[in-house]
Amino acid sequence: MSLLRLDNLPPRTTKGTIVRLLTQVAELEKDQVGAIELKGRFATVEVPARRLSRVVAALDGVLLDNRHVRASAEGGLPGARSDDHFARMIRLLEMEADEEARQALERIRRLAPDEAEKAGESLIDLTVRDENVGLGGRVLVRLGKRNDRPLPWTRLGVGSPVLLSEARSSGAGWRGVISERTETTVEVALEQSPDTDDERPLFRIDLSSDEVARRRQRQAMERAHVASGDSLAHLREILLGNKPPQFLASEVASFQPFDPALNASQITAVGHALAARDLAVIHGPPGTGKTTAVVELIRQAVFRGERVLACAPSNLGVDNVFERLLATGVRAVRLGHPARVLPALRQNTLDLMVEAHPDIRLARRLAREASALRNKADKYTRAKPPPGAKREMRAEARALMDDARRVEAQVVAHVLDSASVLCATTTGLDSEVLGQRMFDLAVIDEACQSTEPGCWIPLLRSHRVVLAGDHFQLPPTVVSAQAQKEGFDVSLQERVVALYGAGITRRLEVQYRMNQAIMQFSSQEFYEESLVADESVRNHVLTDLAEITPSEITSQPVHFFDTAGAGWEEELEPDGESRRNRGEAEFVARRVEDLLEAGLAARAIAVITPYAAQVRLLRSILTVEGLEIDSVDGFQGREKEAVIISLVRSNPRGEIGFLADVRRMNVALTRARRKLMVVGDSATLGSDDFYVRLLEYFETLGAYHTIWEYP
């Protein structure tokens, strides 16, 4: 026997209810139902191991008393070998979670509160400025520093999962999500108000791990492992390389593009994806209009009467697709916490669409009446009530709450069923909301930025899948060195491209961002020289902008500044493990001043570097409003008119550290539209063949310069 876990059970669920659910919905015989352990809203049930996958599939998301039940396998994968793909994925997922928890605990133990704040993952000495209700009934708490001081630089951005706690308390605190940030305040969306006995409490906010996402990924792996006889089992065999993907006979579906501006490679990629019966990949190098192709694919699928699940690993990635879909008139609904959605799009989130529905007022009124009855039943009165009166009031209150939940469930179902496309992060899908809804097509954008377990969550609900991304840019972020060593940073897209190659993949080839000189090296190194700069960007430079003063810096698209011989050696940041280079940082600051003096707005400039310590140093030197300074990882998917890259590494040993991950450099080199400046030590970089070729490329452009030419 294997253990089945049932979550989100309605109040007053009995063992008899569970038996009926298993026999009537999952079609088990009564004698196949083993021991049942019921604890509040969840239960575990012994069921035959050979029937577990079908039972989970039948019950996950089933509606029981106006609640969608969650079903999953409990206690690991039955019969799995240690080398089984899903057993390995789960082991690496848990390894990653353990390392995240270890690092978080280490930071708390090692860093004083002010040091934790300086590291960017905490905000301390906060007071409550305001408290409101919004975002689907959640409590919005606005906090700021005492004396209205500006907030320091922080990694805590809108959508970050956080823990709000009282500074002078050892209590567990309140989990929430950053919903808004200004220069002096931060707003946190919580499920309940942060009540405290202290008359003048001080709070702190700390970055928190997302345990819900980890649990969903594990359950998706377990479901995929045991699936049999359904679309999930079919996709599993293809994604593991046990069965080849299939396409329509023509291999490319014919269609009339909705977007007349699509280029030939985009049309081919969309047609190929439409022809896929199970799996296809759209490979989108930097600036090639991947999101445009993804939106066209989704619109074509909707036009054919299909329901589409559109996902990405990040909230920003989902919002990029969601915003474009809404602009075309597609009926799309955004799932997930409203605080994690761009403000302009929040009215189209499930939570706020439900709140705006006229029927929800009835549900809220019924809930208020139920609450009033419960309070009345619990209230002490001098006059003794008639026998059974309080019991009747409580029963009436329960009936009213059942009616309220029924109305709310109907509204949620109406909103979901009226949409052609549901948009969510890959880990933001939950059967408690979606029930047993299935989709004809799942499109996972930015698929290369997700570890594989995250991608299996939308696969549970889809008959076929299209992965879109670029496996030559940054892989998923993995903090566990051992998990990374064992391949946890290999995305699903990268793995299936290695399995099937050109058979499932179509590459986009026209790029609309970079001057040709900025683009060409990456095209040669990563994309078999297939990229072509569109005529609109091929030769554009800063001097084409009306406000720019012509100079050598502004009229040429690329500059490399060699620091070799300057004595600007790298150093470890004090009390840290990241590296910085002060001489290089000060040189970068002067080049920023050159651009500003030439008339380029600060908001059109970015300074990026692979090292967090250099980011912090540059931010302390360059306090220019509107100027963006960030890590390469933090700037993936972004672009600016001018980008300056600080490579940092300079040492007599020729050690380049994780600069050796050339995908990171591919991202860095492809963020600039009109002007790219790279600052680095050729003597150190020259120890690596990739950087030898890069330096040679700069020389062929006439872009190589020493720092003494530009004091």
XYZ file of C-alpha atoms in Angstrom, residues 115-646:
532
model
C 24.933 44.410 8.517
C 21.977 42.315 7.312
C 20.389 45.490 5.998
C 23.610 46.499 4.275
C 23.698 43.097 2.537
C 20.369 44.002 0.947
C 18.146 41.205 2.281
C 16.699 42.969 5.332
C 15.191 46.295 6.361
C 15.372 47.211 10.047
C 14.102 49.897 12.453
C 10.780 50.242 10.677
C 7.589 51.770 12.044
C 4.058 51.338 10.714
C 2.939 54.415 8.786
C -0.415 53.181 7.527
C -2.605 50.101 7.305
C -5.351 49.439 4.752
C -7.321 46.588 3.231
C -6.901 45.821 -0.449
C -5.556 43.353 -2.976
C -8.294 40.777 -2.625
C -8.969 41.391 1.071
C -5.352 41.266 2.230
C -3.965 43.669 4.819
C -1.607 46.286 3.360
C 0.898 47.567 5.921
C 3.089 50.519 4.953
C 6.338 50.878 6.905
C 9.201 53.339 6.884
C 12.261 54.405 8.809
C 11.952 56.587 11.851
C 12.227 60.318 11.085
C 11.109 59.629 7.502
C 14.651 58.730 6.374
C 15.067 57.227 2.869
C 15.259 53.447 2.674
C 18.700 52.027 1.875
C 19.435 50.005 -1.252
C 17.815 46.583 -0.939
C 17.150 43.412 -2.905
C 13.615 43.395 -1.505
C 11.550 44.324 -4.535
C 7.857 44.223 -5.341
C 6.774 40.575 -5.278
C 9.530 39.383 -2.911
C 8.312 36.880 -0.275
C 9.238 38.322 3.125
C 8.902 37.789 6.853
C 7.719 40.797 8.878
C 8.674 40.512 12.535
C 8.775 42.674 15.632
C 12.357 43.729 16.315
C 12.159 43.121 20.065
C 10.269 39.835 19.858
C 11.364 36.275 19.180
C 7.941 35.390 17.749
C 7.442 33.769 14.370
C 6.311 36.957 12.648
C 4.004 37.327 9.656
C 4.683 36.026 6.149
C 3.815 38.376 3.308
C 4.792 39.855 -0.023
C 6.249 43.273 -0.886
C 3.414 45.049 -2.731
C 4.902 48.514 -3.242
C 8.123 50.448 -2.674
C 8.890 54.142 -2.636
C 12.032 56.051 -1.695
C 10.990 56.207 1.962
C 8.424 53.447 2.498
C 7.749 49.807 1.776
C 4.300 48.221 1.693
C 3.755 44.568 2.668
C 0.620 42.562 1.825
C -0.248 40.200 4.689
C -3.036 37.745 5.393
C -3.609 39.321 8.818
C -2.763 42.504 10.685
C 0.569 42.456 12.606
C -0.933 42.938 16.074
C 1.520 43.595 18.895
C 1.291 44.530 22.589
C 4.084 47.096 22.269
C 2.733 50.660 22.105
C 5.566 51.838 19.832
C 6.803 48.702 18.103
C 9.755 48.538 15.747
C 9.670 46.023 12.905
C 12.100 44.407 10.505
C 11.569 42.763 7.127
C 13.673 39.820 5.943
C 13.739 38.035 2.616
C 11.992 34.668 2.996
C 12.164 31.405 1.083
C 9.121 30.292 -0.879
C 8.233 26.959 0.747
C 4.906 26.739 -1.080
C 6.700 26.756 -4.444
C 9.083 24.010 -3.316
C 6.195 21.802 -2.165
C 4.361 22.246 -5.463
C 7.479 21.306 -7.426
C 7.989 18.165 -5.383
C 4.361 17.118 -5.833
C 4.623 17.725 -9.586
C 7.648 15.412 -9.733
C 5.751 12.746 -7.818
C 2.732 13.064 -10.117
C 4.898 12.837 -13.230
C 6.696 9.763 -11.899
C 3.545 7.746 -11.270
C 1.423 8.975 -14.203
C 0.067 6.315 -16.527
C -2.315 6.255 -19.463
C -2.839 10.028 -19.713
C -1.352 13.110 -21.403
C 1.103 13.627 -18.533
C 2.501 10.112 -18.978
C 2.780 10.755 -22.725
C 4.670 14.028 -22.219
C 6.900 12.389 -19.609
C 8.065 9.723 -22.059
C 8.872 12.367 -24.687
C 10.651 14.694 -22.251
C 12.752 11.800 -20.935
C 13.761 10.797 -24.464
C 11.865 7.496 -24.432
C 9.499 8.469 -27.260
C 10.085 10.945 -30.132
C 7.959 14.107 -30.396
C 5.386 14.195 -33.163
C 4.400 16.964 -35.605
C 1.642 17.384 -38.150
C 2.499 15.846 -41.523
C 3.480 19.228 -42.981
C 5.734 19.936 -39.949
C 4.737 23.619 -40.181
C 1.147 24.705 -39.649
C -0.187 27.239 -42.115
C -1.709 30.330 -40.535
C -2.448 33.970 -41.258
C -0.392 36.078 -38.803
C -2.318 38.511 -36.638
C 0.829 40.644 -36.377
C 1.787 41.807 -39.892
C 5.257 42.826 -38.674
C 6.400 39.256 -37.982
C 9.591 38.355 -39.802
C 10.176 35.083 -41.657
C 11.958 33.337 -38.760
C 9.172 34.286 -36.326
C 6.513 32.963 -38.720
C 8.442 29.703 -39.133
C 8.864 29.301 -35.368
C 5.173 29.944 -34.653
C 4.076 27.588 -37.442
C 6.406 24.889 -36.158
C 5.001 25.284 -32.621
C 1.416 25.114 -33.887
C 2.245 21.902 -35.752
C 3.650 20.224 -32.625
C 1.468 17.470 -31.201
C 3.336 17.381 -27.909
C 6.604 19.397 -27.717
C 8.323 22.278 -29.524
C 10.984 24.867 -28.681
C 11.223 28.508 -29.768
C 14.848 29.568 -29.396
C 15.013 33.342 -28.904
C 18.504 34.900 -28.834
C 18.810 38.423 -27.357
C 16.613 41.063 -28.981
C 14.980 38.745 -31.527
C 11.355 39.326 -30.520
C 10.752 36.114 -28.585
C 7.819 37.580 -26.651
C 6.292 38.793 -29.930
C 6.460 35.236 -31.288
C 5.053 33.776 -28.063
C 2.092 36.183 -28.104
C 1.390 35.339 -31.771
C 1.468 31.616 -30.942
C -1.012 32.068 -28.083
C -3.349 34.201 -30.230
C -3.304 31.593 -32.992
C -4.078 28.800 -30.516
C -6.986 30.810 -29.051
C -8.279 31.511 -32.570
C -8.403 27.733 -33.075
C -10.588 27.360 -30.014
C -7.873 26.142 -27.645
C -7.416 27.038 -23.975
C -3.891 28.160 -23.181
C -1.806 28.246 -20.023
C 0.903 30.930 -20.346
C 3.707 30.712 -17.784
C 7.170 32.028 -16.980
C 9.424 31.480 -13.946
C 9.316 35.156 -12.904
C 6.398 37.472 -12.264
C 7.916 40.073 -14.575
C 8.226 37.468 -17.326
C 4.541 36.543 -16.940
C 3.501 40.197 -16.893
C 5.396 40.901 -20.130
C 3.316 38.286 -21.966
C 0.112 39.128 -20.068
C 0.317 42.839 -20.909
C 0.863 42.131 -24.591
C -2.061 39.680 -24.674
C -4.418 42.178 -23.052
C -3.357 44.822 -25.575
C -4.461 42.520 -28.420
C -7.882 41.922 -26.873
C -7.320 38.328 -25.766
C -9.441 37.328 -22.760
C -6.674 36.611 -20.264
C -6.694 36.327 -16.465
C -3.611 36.610 -14.259
C -3.285 34.140 -11.378
C -1.151 34.813 -8.324
C -0.784 37.327 -5.515
C -1.842 40.782 -6.813
C 1.150 42.347 -5.053
C 3.434 40.435 -7.405
C 1.716 41.839 -10.503
C 2.547 45.185 -12.135
C 0.128 47.823 -10.791
C -1.267 48.627 -14.262
C -2.310 44.977 -14.687
C -3.751 44.212 -11.260
C -7.382 44.797 -12.239
C -7.064 41.724 -14.481
C -5.861 39.426 -11.697
C -8.194 36.683 -10.515
C -8.409 38.155 -6.988
C -9.487 41.615 -8.083
C -11.775 40.382 -10.868
C -13.559 38.243 -8.283
C -13.781 41.196 -5.857
C -15.269 43.351 -8.641
C -17.928 40.778 -9.582
C -21.440 41.879 -8.506
C -22.268 38.471 -6.977
C -19.350 38.672 -4.555
C -21.228 41.313 -2.544
C -23.790 38.644 -1.693
C -21.032 36.295 -0.500
C -19.539 39.033 1.692
C -22.971 39.879 3.172
C -23.625 36.218 3.977
C -20.192 35.965 5.648
C -20.924 39.057 7.786
C -24.289 37.645 8.844
C -22.620 34.332 9.750
C -20.027 36.148 11.831
C -22.705 38.162 13.637
C -24.650 34.982 14.454
C -21.532 33.251 15.805
C -20.761 36.262 17.996
C -24.340 36.339 19.261
C -24.243 32.619 20.050
C -21.002 33.032 21.982
C -22.126 36.134 23.883
C -23.080 35.777 27.543
C -26.594 37.008 28.404
C -28.278 37.344 31.783
C -31.485 35.809 30.496
C -31.068 32.137 29.814
C -31.771 31.437 26.107
C -34.335 28.759 25.158
C -32.916 25.216 24.994
C -31.062 24.623 21.724
C -31.207 28.307 20.640
C -27.442 28.801 20.569
C -26.945 25.505 18.771
C -29.454 26.623 16.156
C -27.670 29.978 15.737
C -24.342 28.236 15.205
C -25.922 25.843 12.689
C -27.476 28.789 10.847
C -24.082 30.547 10.850
C -22.454 27.446 9.344
C -25.158 27.280 6.661
C -24.645 30.952 5.808
C -20.885 30.435 5.522
C -21.454 27.416 3.278
C -23.655 29.592 1.055
C -20.987 32.325 1.019
C -18.315 29.841 -0.038
C -20.613 28.397 -2.707
C -21.259 31.844 -4.205
C -17.563 32.739 -4.118
C -16.631 29.410 -5.748
C -19.165 30.070 -8.503
C -17.718 33.540 -9.136
C -14.160 32.160 -9.295
C -15.279 29.431 -11.695
C -17.061 31.977 -13.900
C -13.984 34.226 -14.106
C -11.660 31.308 -14.884
C -13.958 29.688 -17.421
C -14.615 32.938 -19.290
C -10.898 33.378 -20.028
C -9.168 31.906 -23.072
C -5.724 32.252 -21.475
C -4.622 31.907 -17.864
C -1.272 33.508 -17.018
C 0.808 32.534 -13.985
C 4.307 31.834 -12.813
C 5.330 28.201 -13.234
C 5.149 27.670 -9.454
C 2.000 29.781 -9.010
C -0.453 27.118 -10.192
C -2.546 25.478 -7.494
C -5.328 22.913 -7.765
C -7.088 24.652 -4.858
C -7.818 27.475 -7.344
C -7.782 25.698 -10.714
C -9.596 22.543 -9.710
C -9.249 19.899 -12.432
C -9.038 22.294 -15.378
C -6.857 21.100 -18.261
C -5.364 23.112 -21.131
C -4.763 22.301 -24.760
C -1.433 24.138 -24.756
C 1.080 25.306 -22.162
C 3.564 27.965 -23.255
C 6.508 28.432 -20.877
C 8.398 31.627 -21.653
C 11.889 32.197 -20.223
C 11.971 28.411 -19.775
C 15.767 28.402 -19.457
C 15.575 30.489 -16.282
C 13.642 27.800 -14.399
C 15.023 24.662 -12.838
C 13.324 21.611 -14.308
C 10.946 20.826 -11.390
C 9.246 24.215 -11.830
C 8.330 23.421 -15.438
C 6.564 20.194 -14.500
C 3.844 22.054 -12.588
C 2.150 23.446 -15.756
C 2.820 20.127 -17.526
C 0.407 18.421 -15.115
C -2.434 20.321 -16.786
C -1.423 20.396 -20.442
C -1.785 18.186 -23.492
C 1.200 19.750 -25.240
C 3.922 22.261 -24.406
C 6.037 24.897 -26.130
C 9.214 26.040 -24.375
C 10.559 29.490 -25.287
C 13.913 30.884 -24.212
C 17.635 30.931 -24.886
C 19.834 28.220 -23.392
C 22.923 30.289 -24.281
C 21.988 32.928 -21.734
C 22.049 32.539 -17.950
C 20.842 29.210 -16.533
C 18.547 28.991 -13.484
C 19.977 30.371 -10.257
C 21.113 27.507 -8.000
C 22.693 28.247 -4.595
C 23.758 24.688 -3.728
C 27.182 23.995 -5.217
C 26.583 20.245 -4.997
C 23.171 20.457 -6.678
C 24.696 22.568 -9.419
C 27.523 20.064 -9.841
C 24.928 17.308 -10.307
C 23.105 19.268 -13.017
C 20.279 21.034 -11.197
C 21.036 24.190 -13.183
C 20.312 22.403 -16.487
C 16.881 23.679 -17.537
C 14.251 21.485 -19.149
C 14.669 23.403 -22.412
C 18.431 22.898 -22.458
C 17.981 19.187 -21.776
C 15.382 18.551 -24.502
C 17.362 20.581 -27.053
C 20.309 18.311 -26.275
C 18.008 15.307 -26.816
C 16.264 16.358 -30.038
C 18.140 19.397 -31.413
C 16.832 20.919 -34.626
C 13.995 18.415 -34.763
C 11.999 20.356 -32.190
C 13.719 23.765 -32.266
C 13.273 26.844 -34.418
C 15.567 29.813 -33.827
C 14.581 33.469 -34.243
C 17.216 35.224 -36.338
C 16.375 38.931 -36.757
C 17.281 41.082 -33.771
C 15.801 44.518 -33.077
C 17.968 45.831 -30.226
C 21.663 46.131 -30.978
C 23.942 47.890 -33.368
C 25.447 45.201 -35.604
C 28.916 45.678 -34.078
C 27.493 45.023 -30.591
C 25.605 41.942 -31.795
C 28.166 40.262 -34.030
C 30.501 38.632 -31.489
C 27.642 36.843 -29.707
C 26.225 35.786 -33.072
C 29.570 34.182 -33.962
C 30.176 32.552 -30.584
C 26.718 31.257 -29.691
C 24.380 31.337 -32.675
C 26.423 30.044 -35.626
C 26.525 33.561 -37.128
C 22.805 33.296 -37.832
C 21.691 36.609 -36.301
C 20.910 39.569 -38.532
C 20.454 43.102 -37.212
C 17.254 44.667 -38.477
C 17.730 47.717 -40.688
C 16.174 49.900 -37.979
C 19.032 49.162 -35.534
C 21.893 47.926 -37.706
C 23.998 51.091 -37.580
C 22.336 53.199 -34.901
C 24.644 54.981 -32.442
C 24.245 57.557 -29.688
C 24.846 60.525 -32.015
C 21.656 59.627 -33.881
C 19.796 60.904 -30.817
C 19.046 64.621 -31.138
C 20.389 65.681 -27.737
C 23.815 63.985 -28.009
C 27.068 65.903 -28.553
C 29.259 64.097 -31.142
C 32.540 62.649 -29.872
C 34.582 59.480 -30.302
C 32.716 57.925 -27.375
C 29.244 58.758 -28.713
C 29.862 58.120 -32.419
C 31.354 54.608 -32.083
C 29.218 51.640 -30.965
C 31.891 49.700 -29.005
C 34.821 50.573 -26.728
C 37.039 48.186 -24.768
C 39.258 49.796 -22.094
C 42.258 47.667 -21.104
C 43.403 48.127 -17.494
C 46.468 45.863 -17.826
C 49.505 47.428 -16.173
C 47.486 49.917 -14.129
C 47.953 48.014 -10.874
C 44.195 47.901 -10.302
C 44.104 44.482 -8.713
C 40.869 42.947 -7.498
C 40.191 42.452 -3.785
C 37.737 40.547 -1.638
C 35.100 42.720 -0.057
C 35.751 43.034 3.696
C 33.730 40.444 5.631
C 32.464 38.992 2.365
C 33.218 36.554 -0.424
C 32.470 38.755 -3.427
C 35.150 40.649 -5.347
C 35.557 44.301 -6.235
C 38.029 46.560 -8.018
C 38.187 50.168 -6.830
C 40.442 51.493 -9.602
C 38.144 50.015 -12.226
C 35.061 51.385 -10.447
C 36.469 54.924 -10.414
C 37.355 54.634 -14.116
C 33.787 53.478 -14.872
C 32.454 56.496 -12.957
C 34.435 58.824 -15.238
C 33.012 57.135 -18.335
C 29.501 57.593 -16.953
C 30.286 61.293 -16.556
C 31.437 61.372 -20.216
C 28.058 60.064 -21.325
C 26.106 62.432 -19.093
C 28.120 65.435 -20.290
C 27.467 64.367 -23.895
C 23.737 64.754 -23.188
C 22.637 61.167 -22.562
C 20.019 60.878 -19.825
C 21.011 58.859 -16.751
C 17.950 56.625 -17.198
C 19.358 55.546 -20.606
C 22.586 54.245 -19.007
C 23.298 51.024 -17.128
C 26.449 49.888 -15.376
C 26.568 46.109 -14.927
C 29.125 43.781 -13.403
C 29.291 40.077 -12.530
C 30.179 40.753 -8.864
C 27.788 41.926 -6.130
C 30.626 43.632 -4.227
C 31.420 45.741 -7.299
C 27.728 46.641 -7.573
C 27.793 47.927 -3.986
C 31.047 49.834 -4.562
C 29.782 51.446 -7.766
C 26.543 52.481 -6.076
C 28.518 54.203 -3.332
C 30.620 56.092 -5.925
C 27.902 56.879 -8.481
C 24.909 58.520 -6.809
C 23.236 59.689 -10.007
C 19.449 59.683 -9.941
C 18.033 57.461 -12.663
C 21.299 55.586 -13.322
C 20.918 51.809 -12.993
C 23.743 49.765 -11.468
C 23.157 46.043 -11.151
C 24.635 42.579 -11.512
C 24.641 40.842 -14.889
C 22.185 38.301 -13.490
C 19.840 41.071 -12.362
C 19.903 42.706 -15.791
C 18.985 39.653 -17.884
C 16.054 40.509 -20.138
C 16.755 44.262 -19.864
C 18.288 46.783 -22.253
C 19.619 50.369 -22.246
C 20.907 52.778 -24.875
C 24.376 52.612 -23.296
C 25.846 49.872 -21.099
C 29.190 49.852 -19.296
C 30.490 46.459 -18.130
C 33.001 46.255 -15.274
